[in-house]
CSV table of C-alpha atoms in Angstrom, one decimal:
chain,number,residue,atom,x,y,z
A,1,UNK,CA,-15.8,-16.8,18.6
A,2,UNK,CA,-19.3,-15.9,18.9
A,3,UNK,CA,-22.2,-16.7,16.8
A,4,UNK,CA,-23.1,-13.3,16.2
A,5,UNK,CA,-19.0,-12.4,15.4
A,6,UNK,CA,-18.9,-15.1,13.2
A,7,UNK,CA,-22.0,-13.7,11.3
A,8,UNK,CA,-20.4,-10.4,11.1
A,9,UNK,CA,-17.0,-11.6,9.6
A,10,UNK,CA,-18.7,-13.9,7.1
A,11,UNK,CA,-20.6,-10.5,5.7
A,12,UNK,CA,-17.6,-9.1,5.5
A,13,UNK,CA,-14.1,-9.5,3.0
A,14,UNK,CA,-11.3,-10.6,5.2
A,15,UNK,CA,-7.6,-10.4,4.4
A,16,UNK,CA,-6.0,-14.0,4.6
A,17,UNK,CA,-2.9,-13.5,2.9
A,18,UNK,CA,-0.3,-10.1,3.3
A,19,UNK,CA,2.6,-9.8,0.6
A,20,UNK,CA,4.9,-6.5,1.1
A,21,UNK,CA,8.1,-5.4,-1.1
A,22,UNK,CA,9.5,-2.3,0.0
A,23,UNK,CA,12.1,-0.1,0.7
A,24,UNK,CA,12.3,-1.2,4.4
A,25,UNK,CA,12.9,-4.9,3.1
A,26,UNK,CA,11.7,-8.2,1.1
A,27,UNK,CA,8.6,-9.7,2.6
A,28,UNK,CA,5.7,-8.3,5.4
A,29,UNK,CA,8.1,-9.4,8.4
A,30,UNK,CA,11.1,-7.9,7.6
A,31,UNK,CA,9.0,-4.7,6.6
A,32,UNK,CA,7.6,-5.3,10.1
A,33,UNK,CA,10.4,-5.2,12.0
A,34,UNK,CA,12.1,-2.7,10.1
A,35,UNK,CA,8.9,-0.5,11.1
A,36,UNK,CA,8.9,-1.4,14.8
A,37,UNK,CA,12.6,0.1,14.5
A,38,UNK,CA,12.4,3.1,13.2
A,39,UNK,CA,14.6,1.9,10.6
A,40,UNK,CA,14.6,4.9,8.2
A,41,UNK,CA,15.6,3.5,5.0
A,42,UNK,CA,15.5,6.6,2.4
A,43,UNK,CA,18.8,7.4,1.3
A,44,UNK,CA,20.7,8.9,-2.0
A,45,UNK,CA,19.4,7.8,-5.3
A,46,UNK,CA,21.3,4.9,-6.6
A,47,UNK,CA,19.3,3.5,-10.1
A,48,UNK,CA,20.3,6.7,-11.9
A,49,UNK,CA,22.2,10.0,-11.9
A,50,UNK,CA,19.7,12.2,-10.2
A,51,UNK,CA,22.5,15.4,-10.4
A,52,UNK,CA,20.3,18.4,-12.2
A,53,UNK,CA,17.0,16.9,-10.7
A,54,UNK,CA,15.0,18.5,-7.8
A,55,UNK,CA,14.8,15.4,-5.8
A,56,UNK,CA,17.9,13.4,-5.3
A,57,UNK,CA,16.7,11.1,-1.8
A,58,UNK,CA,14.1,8.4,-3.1
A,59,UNK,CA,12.8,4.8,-0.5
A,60,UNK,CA,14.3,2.3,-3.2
A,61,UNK,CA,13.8,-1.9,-2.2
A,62,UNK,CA,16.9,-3.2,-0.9
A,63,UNK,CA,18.6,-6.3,-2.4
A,64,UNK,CA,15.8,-7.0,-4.6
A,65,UNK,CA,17.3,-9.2,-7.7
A,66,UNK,CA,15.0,-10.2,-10.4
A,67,UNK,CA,15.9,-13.4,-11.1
A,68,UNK,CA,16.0,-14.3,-7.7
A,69,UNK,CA,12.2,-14.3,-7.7
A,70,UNK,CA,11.2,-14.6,-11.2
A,71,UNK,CA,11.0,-17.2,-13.8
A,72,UNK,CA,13.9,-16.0,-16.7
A,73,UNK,CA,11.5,-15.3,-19.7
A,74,UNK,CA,9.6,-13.4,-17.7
A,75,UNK,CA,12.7,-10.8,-16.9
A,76,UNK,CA,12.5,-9.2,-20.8
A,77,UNK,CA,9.0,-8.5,-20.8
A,78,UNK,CA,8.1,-6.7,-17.3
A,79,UNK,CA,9.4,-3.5,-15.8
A,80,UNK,CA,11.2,-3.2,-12.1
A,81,UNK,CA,7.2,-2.2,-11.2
A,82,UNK,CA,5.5,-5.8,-12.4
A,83,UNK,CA,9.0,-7.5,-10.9
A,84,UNK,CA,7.9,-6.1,-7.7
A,85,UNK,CA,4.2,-7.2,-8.2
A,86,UNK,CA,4.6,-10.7,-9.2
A,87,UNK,CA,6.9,-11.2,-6.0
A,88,UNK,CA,4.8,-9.7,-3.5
A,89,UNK,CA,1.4,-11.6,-5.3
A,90,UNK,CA,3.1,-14.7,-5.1
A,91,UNK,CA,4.3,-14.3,-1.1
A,92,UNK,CA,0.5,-13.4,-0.3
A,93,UNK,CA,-0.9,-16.0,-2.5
A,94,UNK,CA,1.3,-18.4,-0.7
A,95,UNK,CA,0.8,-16.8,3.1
A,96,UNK,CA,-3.2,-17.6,2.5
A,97,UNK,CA,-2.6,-21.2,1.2
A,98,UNK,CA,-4.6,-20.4,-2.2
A,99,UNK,CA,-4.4,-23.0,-4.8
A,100,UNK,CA,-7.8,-22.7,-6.6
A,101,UNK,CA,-8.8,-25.2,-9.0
A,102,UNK,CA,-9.0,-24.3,-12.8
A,103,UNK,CA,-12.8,-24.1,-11.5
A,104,UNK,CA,-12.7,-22.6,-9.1
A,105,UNK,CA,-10.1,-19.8,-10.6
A,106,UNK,CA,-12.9,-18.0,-12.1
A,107,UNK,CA,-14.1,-16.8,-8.7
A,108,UNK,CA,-10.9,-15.3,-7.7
A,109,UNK,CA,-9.8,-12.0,-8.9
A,110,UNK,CA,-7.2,-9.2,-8.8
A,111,UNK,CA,-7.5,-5.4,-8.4
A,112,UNK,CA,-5.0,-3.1,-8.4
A,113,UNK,CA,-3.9,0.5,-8.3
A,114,UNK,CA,-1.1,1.8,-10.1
A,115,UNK,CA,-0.3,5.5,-11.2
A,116,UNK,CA,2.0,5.8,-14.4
A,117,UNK,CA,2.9,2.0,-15.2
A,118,UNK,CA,6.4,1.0,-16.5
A,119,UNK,CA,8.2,4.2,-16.3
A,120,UNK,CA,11.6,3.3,-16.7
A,121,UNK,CA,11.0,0.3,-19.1
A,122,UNK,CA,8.9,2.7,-21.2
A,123,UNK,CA,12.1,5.2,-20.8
A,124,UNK,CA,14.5,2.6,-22.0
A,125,UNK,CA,12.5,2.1,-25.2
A,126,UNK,CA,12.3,5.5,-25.9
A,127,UNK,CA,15.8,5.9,-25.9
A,128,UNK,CA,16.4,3.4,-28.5
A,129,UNK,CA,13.6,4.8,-30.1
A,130,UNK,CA,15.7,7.9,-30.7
A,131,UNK,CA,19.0,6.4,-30.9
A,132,UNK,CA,18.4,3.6,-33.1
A,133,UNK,CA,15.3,3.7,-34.5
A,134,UNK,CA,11.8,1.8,-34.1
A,135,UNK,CA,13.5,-1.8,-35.2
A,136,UNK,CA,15.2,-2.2,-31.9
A,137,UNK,CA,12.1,-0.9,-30.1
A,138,UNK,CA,11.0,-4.2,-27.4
A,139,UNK,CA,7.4,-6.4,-28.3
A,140,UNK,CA,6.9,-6.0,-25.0
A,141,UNK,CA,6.5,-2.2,-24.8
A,142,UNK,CA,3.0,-2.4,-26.0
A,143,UNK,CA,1.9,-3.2,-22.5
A,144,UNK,CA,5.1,-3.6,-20.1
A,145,UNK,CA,4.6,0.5,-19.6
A,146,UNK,CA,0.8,0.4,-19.2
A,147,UNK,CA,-0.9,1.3,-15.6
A,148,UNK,CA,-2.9,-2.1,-16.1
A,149,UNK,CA,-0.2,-4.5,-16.8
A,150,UNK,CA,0.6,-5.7,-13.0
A,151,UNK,CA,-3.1,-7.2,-13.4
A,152,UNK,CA,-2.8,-8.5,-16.1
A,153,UNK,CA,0.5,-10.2,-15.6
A,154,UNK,CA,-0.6,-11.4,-12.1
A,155,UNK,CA,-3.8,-12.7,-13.3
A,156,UNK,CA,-1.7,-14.8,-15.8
A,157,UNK,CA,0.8,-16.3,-13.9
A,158,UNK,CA,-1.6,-17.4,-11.2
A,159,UNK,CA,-4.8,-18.2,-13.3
A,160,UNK,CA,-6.7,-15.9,-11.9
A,161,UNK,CA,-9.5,-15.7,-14.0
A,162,UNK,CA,-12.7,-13.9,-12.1
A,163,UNK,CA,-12.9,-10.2,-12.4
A,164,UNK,CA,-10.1,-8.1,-12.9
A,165,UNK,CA,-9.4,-4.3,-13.0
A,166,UNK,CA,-7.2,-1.2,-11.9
A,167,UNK,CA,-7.5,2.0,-10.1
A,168,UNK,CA,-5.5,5.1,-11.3
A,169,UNK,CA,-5.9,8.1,-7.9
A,170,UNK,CA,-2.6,8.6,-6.9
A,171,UNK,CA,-1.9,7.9,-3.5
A,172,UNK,CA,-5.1,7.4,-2.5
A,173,UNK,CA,-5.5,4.1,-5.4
A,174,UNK,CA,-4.2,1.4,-3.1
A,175,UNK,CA,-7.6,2.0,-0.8
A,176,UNK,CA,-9.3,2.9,-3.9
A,177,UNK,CA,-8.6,-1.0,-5.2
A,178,UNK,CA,-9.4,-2.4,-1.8
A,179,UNK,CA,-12.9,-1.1,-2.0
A,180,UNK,CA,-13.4,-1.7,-5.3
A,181,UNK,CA,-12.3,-5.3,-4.6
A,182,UNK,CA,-14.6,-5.4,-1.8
A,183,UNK,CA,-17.8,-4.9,-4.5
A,184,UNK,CA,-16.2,-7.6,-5.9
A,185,UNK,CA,-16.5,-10.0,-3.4
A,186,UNK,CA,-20.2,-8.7,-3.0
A,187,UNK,CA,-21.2,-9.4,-6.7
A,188,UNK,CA,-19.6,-13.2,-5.9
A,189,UNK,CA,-16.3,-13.8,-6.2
A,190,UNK,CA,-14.7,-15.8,-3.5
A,191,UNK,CA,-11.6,-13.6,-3.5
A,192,UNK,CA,-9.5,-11.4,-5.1
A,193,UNK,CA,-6.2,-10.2,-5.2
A,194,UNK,CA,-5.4,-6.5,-4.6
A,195,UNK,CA,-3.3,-3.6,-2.8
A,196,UNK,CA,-0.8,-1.3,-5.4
A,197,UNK,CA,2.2,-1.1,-6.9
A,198,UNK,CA,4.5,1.9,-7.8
A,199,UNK,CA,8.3,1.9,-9.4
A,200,UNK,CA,8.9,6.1,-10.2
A,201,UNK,CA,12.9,5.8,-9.5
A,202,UNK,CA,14.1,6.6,-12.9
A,203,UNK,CA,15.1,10.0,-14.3
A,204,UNK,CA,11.9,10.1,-16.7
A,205,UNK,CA,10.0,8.6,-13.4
A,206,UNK,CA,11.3,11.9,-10.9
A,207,UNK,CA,10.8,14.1,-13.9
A,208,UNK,CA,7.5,13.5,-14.3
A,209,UNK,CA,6.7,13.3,-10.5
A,210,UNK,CA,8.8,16.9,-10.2
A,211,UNK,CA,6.6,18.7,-12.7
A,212,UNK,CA,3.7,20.8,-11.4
A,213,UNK,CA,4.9,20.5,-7.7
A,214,UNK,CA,4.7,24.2,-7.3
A,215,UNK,CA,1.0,24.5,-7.4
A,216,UNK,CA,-0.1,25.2,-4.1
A,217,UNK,CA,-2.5,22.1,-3.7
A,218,UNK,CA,-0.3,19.7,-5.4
A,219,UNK,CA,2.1,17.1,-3.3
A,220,UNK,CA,5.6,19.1,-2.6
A,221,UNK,CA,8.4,16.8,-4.1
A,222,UNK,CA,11.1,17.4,-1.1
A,223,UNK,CA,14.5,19.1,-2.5
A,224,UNK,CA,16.6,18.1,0.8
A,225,UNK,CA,20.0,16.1,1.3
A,226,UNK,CA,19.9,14.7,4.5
A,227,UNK,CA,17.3,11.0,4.5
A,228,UNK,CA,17.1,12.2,8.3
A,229,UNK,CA,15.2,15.4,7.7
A,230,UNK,CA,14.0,15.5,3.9
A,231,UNK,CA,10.4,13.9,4.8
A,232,UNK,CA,8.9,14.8,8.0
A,233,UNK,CA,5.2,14.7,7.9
A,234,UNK,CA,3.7,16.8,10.5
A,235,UNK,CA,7.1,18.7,12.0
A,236,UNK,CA,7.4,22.6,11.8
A,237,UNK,CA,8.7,23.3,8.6
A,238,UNK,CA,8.0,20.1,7.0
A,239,UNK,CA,9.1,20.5,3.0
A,240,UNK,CA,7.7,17.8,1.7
A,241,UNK,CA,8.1,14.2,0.8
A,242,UNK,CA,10.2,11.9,-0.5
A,243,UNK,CA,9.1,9.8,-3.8
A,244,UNK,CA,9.7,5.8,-2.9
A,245,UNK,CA,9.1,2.4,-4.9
A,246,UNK,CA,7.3,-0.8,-3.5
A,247,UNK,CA,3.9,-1.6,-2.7
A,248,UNK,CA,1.7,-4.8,-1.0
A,249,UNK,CA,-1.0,-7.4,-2.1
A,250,UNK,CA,-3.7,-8.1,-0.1
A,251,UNK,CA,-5.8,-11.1,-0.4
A,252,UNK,CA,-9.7,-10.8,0.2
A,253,UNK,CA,-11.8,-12.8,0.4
A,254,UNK,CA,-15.5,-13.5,1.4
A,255,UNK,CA,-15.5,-14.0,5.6
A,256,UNK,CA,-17.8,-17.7,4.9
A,257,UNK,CA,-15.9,-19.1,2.1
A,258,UNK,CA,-12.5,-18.1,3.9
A,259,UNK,CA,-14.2,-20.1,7.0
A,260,UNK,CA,-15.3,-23.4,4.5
A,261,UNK,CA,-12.3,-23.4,3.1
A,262,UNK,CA,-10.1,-22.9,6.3
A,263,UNK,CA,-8.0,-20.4,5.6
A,264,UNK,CA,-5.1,-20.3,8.1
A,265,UNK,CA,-5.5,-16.8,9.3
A,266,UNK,CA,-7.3,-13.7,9.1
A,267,UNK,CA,-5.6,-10.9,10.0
A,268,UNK,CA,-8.7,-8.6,9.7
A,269,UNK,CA,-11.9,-7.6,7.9
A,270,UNK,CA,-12.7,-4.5,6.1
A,271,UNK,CA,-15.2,-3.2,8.0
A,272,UNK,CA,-16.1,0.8,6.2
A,273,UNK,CA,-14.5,2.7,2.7
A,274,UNK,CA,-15.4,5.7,1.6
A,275,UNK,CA,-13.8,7.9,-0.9
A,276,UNK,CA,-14.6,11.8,-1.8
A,277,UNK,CA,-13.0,14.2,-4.4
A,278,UNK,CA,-11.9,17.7,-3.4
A,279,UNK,CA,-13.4,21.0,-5.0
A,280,UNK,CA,-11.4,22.4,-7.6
A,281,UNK,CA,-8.5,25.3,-6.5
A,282,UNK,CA,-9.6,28.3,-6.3
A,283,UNK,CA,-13.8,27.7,-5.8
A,284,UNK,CA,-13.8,29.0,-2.6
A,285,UNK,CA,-14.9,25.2,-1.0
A,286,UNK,CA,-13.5,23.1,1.8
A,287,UNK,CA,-10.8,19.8,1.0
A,288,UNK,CA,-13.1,17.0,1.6
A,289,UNK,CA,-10.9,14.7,3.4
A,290,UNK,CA,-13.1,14.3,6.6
A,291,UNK,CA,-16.3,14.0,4.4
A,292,UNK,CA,-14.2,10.5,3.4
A,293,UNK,CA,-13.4,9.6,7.4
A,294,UNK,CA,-16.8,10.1,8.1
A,295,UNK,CA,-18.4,8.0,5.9
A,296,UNK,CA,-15.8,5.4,6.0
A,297,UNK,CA,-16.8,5.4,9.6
A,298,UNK,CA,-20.4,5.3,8.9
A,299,UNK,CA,-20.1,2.6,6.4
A,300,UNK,CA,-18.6,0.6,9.3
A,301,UNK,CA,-21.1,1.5,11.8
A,302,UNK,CA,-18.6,2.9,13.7
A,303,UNK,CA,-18.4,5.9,16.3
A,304,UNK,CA,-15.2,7.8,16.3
A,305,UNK,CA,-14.2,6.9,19.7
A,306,UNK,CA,-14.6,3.2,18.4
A,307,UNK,CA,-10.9,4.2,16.2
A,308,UNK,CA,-7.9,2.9,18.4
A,309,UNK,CA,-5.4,4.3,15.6
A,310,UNK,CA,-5.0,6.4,12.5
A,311,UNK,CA,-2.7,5.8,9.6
A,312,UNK,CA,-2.4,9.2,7.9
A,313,UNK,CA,-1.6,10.3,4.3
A,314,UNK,CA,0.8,12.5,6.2
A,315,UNK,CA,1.8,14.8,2.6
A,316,UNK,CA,4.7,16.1,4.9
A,317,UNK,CA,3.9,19.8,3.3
A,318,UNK,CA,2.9,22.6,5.5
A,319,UNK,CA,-0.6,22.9,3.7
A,320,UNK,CA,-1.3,19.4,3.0
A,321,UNK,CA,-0.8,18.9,6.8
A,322,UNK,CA,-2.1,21.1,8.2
A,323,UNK,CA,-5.5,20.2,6.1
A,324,UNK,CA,-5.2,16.5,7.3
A,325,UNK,CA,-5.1,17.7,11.2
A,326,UNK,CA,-7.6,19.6,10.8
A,327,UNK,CA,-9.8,16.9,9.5
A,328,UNK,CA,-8.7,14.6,12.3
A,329,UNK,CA,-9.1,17.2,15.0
A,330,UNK,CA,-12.7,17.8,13.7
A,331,UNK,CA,-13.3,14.3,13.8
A,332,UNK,CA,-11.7,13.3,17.1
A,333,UNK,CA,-11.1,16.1,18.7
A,334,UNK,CA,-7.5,17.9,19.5
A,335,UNK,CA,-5.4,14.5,20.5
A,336,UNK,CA,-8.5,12.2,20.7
A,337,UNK,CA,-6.6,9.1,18.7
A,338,UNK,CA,-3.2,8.2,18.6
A,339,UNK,CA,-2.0,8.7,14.8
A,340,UNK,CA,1.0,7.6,12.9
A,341,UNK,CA,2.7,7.7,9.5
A,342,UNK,CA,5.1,4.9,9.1
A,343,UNK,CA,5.7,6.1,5.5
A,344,UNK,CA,7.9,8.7,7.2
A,345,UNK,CA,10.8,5.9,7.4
A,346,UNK,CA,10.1,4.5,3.6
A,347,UNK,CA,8.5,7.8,1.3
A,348,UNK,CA,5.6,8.1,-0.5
A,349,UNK,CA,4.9,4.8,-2.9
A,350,UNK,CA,1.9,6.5,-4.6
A,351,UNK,CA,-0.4,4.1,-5.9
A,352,UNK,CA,1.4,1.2,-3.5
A,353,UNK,CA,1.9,3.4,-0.3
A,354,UNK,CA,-1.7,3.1,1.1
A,355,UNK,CA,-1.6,-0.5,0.5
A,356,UNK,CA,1.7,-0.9,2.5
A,357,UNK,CA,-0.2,1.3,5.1
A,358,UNK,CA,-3.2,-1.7,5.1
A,359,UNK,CA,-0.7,-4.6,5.5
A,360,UNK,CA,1.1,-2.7,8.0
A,361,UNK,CA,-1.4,-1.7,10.3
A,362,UNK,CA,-2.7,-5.4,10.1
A,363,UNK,CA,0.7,-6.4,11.7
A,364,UNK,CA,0.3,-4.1,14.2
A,365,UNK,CA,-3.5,-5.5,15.2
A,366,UNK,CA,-1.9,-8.8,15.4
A,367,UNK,CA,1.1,-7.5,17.3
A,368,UNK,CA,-1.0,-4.7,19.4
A,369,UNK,CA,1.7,-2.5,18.5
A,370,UNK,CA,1.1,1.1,16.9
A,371,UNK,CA,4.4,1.6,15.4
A,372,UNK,CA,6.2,5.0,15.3
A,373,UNK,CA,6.7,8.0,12.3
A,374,UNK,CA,10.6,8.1,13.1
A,375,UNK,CA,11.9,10.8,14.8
A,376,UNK,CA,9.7,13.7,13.8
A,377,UNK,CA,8.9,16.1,16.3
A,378,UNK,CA,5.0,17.3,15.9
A,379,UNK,CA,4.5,20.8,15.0
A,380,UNK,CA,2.1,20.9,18.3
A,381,UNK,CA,-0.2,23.5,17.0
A,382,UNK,CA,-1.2,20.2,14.8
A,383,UNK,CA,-2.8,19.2,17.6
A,384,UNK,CA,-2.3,15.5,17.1
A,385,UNK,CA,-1.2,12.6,19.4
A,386,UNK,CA,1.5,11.6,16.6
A,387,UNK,CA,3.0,7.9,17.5
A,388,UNK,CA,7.0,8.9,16.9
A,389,UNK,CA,10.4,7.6,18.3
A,390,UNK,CA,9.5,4.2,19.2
A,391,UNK,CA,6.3,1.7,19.0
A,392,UNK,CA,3.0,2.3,21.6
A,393,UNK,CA,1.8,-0.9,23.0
A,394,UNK,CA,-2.2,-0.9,22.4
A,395,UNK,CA,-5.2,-3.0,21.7
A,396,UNK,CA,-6.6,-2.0,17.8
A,397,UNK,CA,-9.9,-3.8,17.1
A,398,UNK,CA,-10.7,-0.7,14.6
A,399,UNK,CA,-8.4,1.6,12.5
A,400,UNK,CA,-8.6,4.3,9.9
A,401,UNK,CA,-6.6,4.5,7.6
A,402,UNK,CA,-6.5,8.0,5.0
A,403,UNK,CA,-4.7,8.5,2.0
A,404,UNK,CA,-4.8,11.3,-0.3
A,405,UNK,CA,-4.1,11.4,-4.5
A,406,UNK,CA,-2.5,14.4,-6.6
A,407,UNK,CA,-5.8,16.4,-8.2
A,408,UNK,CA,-7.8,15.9,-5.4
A,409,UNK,CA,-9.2,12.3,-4.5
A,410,UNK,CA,-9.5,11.3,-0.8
A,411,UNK,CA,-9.9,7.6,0.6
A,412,UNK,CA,-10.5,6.3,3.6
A,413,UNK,CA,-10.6,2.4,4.8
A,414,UNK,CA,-11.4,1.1,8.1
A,415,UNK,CA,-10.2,-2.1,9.5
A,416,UNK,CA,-11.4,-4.3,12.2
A,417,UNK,CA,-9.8,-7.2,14.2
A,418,UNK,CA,-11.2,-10.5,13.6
A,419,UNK,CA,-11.8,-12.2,17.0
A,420,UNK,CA,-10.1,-14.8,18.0
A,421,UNK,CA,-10.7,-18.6,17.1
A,422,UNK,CA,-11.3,-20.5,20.3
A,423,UNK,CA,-8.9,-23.5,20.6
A,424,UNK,CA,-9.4,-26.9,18.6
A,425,UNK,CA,-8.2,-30.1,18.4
A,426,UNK,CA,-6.0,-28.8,15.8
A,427,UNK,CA,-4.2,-26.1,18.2
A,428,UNK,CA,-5.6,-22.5,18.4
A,429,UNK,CA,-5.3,-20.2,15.7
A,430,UNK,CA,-4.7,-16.5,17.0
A,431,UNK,CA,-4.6,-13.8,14.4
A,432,UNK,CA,-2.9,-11.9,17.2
A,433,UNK,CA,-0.1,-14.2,17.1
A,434,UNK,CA,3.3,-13.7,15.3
A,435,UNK,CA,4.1,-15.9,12.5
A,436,UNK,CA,6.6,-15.6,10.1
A,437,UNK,CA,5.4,-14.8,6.6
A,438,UNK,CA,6.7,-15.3,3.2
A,439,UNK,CA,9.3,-13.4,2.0
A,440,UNK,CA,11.6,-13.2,4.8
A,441,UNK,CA,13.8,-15.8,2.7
A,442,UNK,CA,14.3,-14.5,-0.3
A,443,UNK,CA,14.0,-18.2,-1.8
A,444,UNK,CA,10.3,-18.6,-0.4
């Protein structure tokens, strides 16, 4: 690595540790290689009855068992959304080698995003509310429904005691908190942990998510039977998407004290954020999404034609779409960047989706492999180059990634390769290079 490289990463927050949990598997390599497949893994609704509802498909983890992961007092306090957080915190805490000193704790911070807390913990407690009465109503309701508690509960079990907060935007939250975390790290914390969390697949959770999806700007809730065709993101007649649980954590930290304290790997630095908020219905003004690209890209120093990949929000609603290509189009030009929506194969995880886009297309730097949106077949009056069927071998030193929140919030993140460590006595480390993370063994 150069001198001047190595003065540009040290300005920077760089990701050292990668934790996924999500519907295409337990841990960032089997999410990986699930991805790389095309390995779509929506499917019926299993956690409740969803006969009556609008939306009976939903991207639910796989195999995921509680105790499994969890200390047992924790299991009666925390909802299937802080379950999913503490394991996917725990296998990126342990995939950057952290173990801060009670000292040195109080520099190291976490940031989430999360959209509606607890909901089917908060639903369970309600119904003994009404069927019992407010004796048999759980302590732990008082915060195991709140947007804030996977913060909270992280920051506890790890001792995390520098600055902590969350991000409510929807979709858009999990850069939202990646940004935020990156001020952070400016004002002097040494690292923090962040990325979002989402766990909607309960009835009161698809209840909630169904109501209001017939304005025309907000996110179309897909009504279809078939996993194969209910979410297609950019395909003629697209319907909408499919609702999904899961998220990642992301650990940052400043590019010199990652150095000092020789962190095993970076898998890349954030290099530009931006984030814009859409005019209200009806005024008559433009969606602001490519406002958000642009000064993402800006913020990086960074020319379009500098972007080797684009992770889309992909809303997989005609409108919605249609607004995203148009942004891209106007920022690339018809085709100008290959784009893809892995998200296609898992659904929408709101708050933790954008975040499962970060780690994702961090695994494709180190891999150089774009991978695909499924099968869809591109509506080509889009005018995209959409990455489908199967993974494009390429080089990504820079990518964009967008995401997009119900009411109008736009975010868009841009990450950067870190170069290459030239070798050492030690043996080389190549963030390029595959290794196996945590979480592919469901006792790491």
């Amino acid at each position: 690595m150069t001198a001047d490289a190595a003065a540009a990463e040290d300005d920077h927050a760089v990701i050292t540790g990668i934790g996924v949990v999500s519907p295409s598997g337990l841990g960032a390599e089997r999410h990986w290689e699930a991805t790389l497949t095309g390995r779509v893994a929506i499917g019926p609704i299993t956690r409740f009855d969803p006969s009556g509802y609008p939306a009976r498909l939903s991207g639910e983890v796989p195999g995921f068992v509680p105790r499994d992961h969890l200390p047992g007092r924790l299991l009666p306090q925390t909802d299937r959304l802080t379950q999913l957080a503490l394991t996917a915190a725990e296998w990126a805490i342990t995939d950057a080698g952290l173990s801060p000193s009670p000292e040195e704790s109080l520099r190291y911070g976490v940031v989430l995003a999360n959209s509606a807390g607890g909901f089917e913990f908060g639903e369970n407690e309600l119904r003994k509310l009404w069927s019992t009465g407010p004796k048999k109503v759980s302590a732990y309701q008082s915060y195991a429904w709140f947007y804030a508690v996977n913060t909270g509960q992280i920051s506890i079990r790890h001792g995390l005691r520098g600055p902590c907060g969350v991000l409510v935007s929807g979709q858009a939250g999990g850069l939202d908190a990646i940004g935020q975390a990156c001020r952070v790290l400016r004002k002097g914390a040494d690292g923090v942990l962040t990325g979002g969390f989402e766990a909607p697949v309960c009835s009161w959770g698809v209840a909630a998510m169904s109501a209001g999806r017939d304005a025309p700007t907000a996110p179309q809730l897909s009504s279809g039977d078939d996993p194969a065709t209910a979410y297609r993101p950019f395909a003629a007649g697209a319907s909408g998407h499919v609702i999904a649980e899961g998220g990642a954590i992301l650990v940052l930290e400043r590019g010199r004290h990652a150095r000092a304290r020789g962190a095993r790997h970076r898998y890349g630095r954030v290099a530009g954020y931006a984030a814009t908020m859409d005019p209200p219905p009806g005024s008559g003004r433009p969606a602001t999404l490519r406002n958000a690209a642009a000064l993402a890209l800006a913020d990086a120093g960074l020319a379009p034609e500098r972007i080797d990949v684009v992770f889309a929000d992909a809303a997989g609603s005609t409108m919605r779409d249609r607004a995203e290509a148009e942004a891209l189009t106007g920022l690339f030009g018809a085709g100008g960047v290959p784009v893809t929506a892995p998200k296609a194969m898992t659904g929408r995880m709101s708050a933790g989706g954008a975040a499962v886009d970060v780690a994702t297309c961090l695994l494709a730097m180190r891999d150089g492999m774009i991978p695909p949106t499924a099968d869809v077949r591109p509506d080509p009056s889009y005018g995209l180059d959409l990455v489908t069927g199967r993974p494009r071998p390429a080089r990504i030193d820079h990518a964009l990634i967008l995401a997009r929140g119900e009411g109008g919030f736009n975010s868009a993140l841009v990450l950067a390769a870190c170069p290459r460590e030239a070798p050492s006595a030690a043996g080389p480390l190549d963030e390029r290079a595959p290794r196996a993370l945590p979480g592919n063994d469901p006792r790491s």
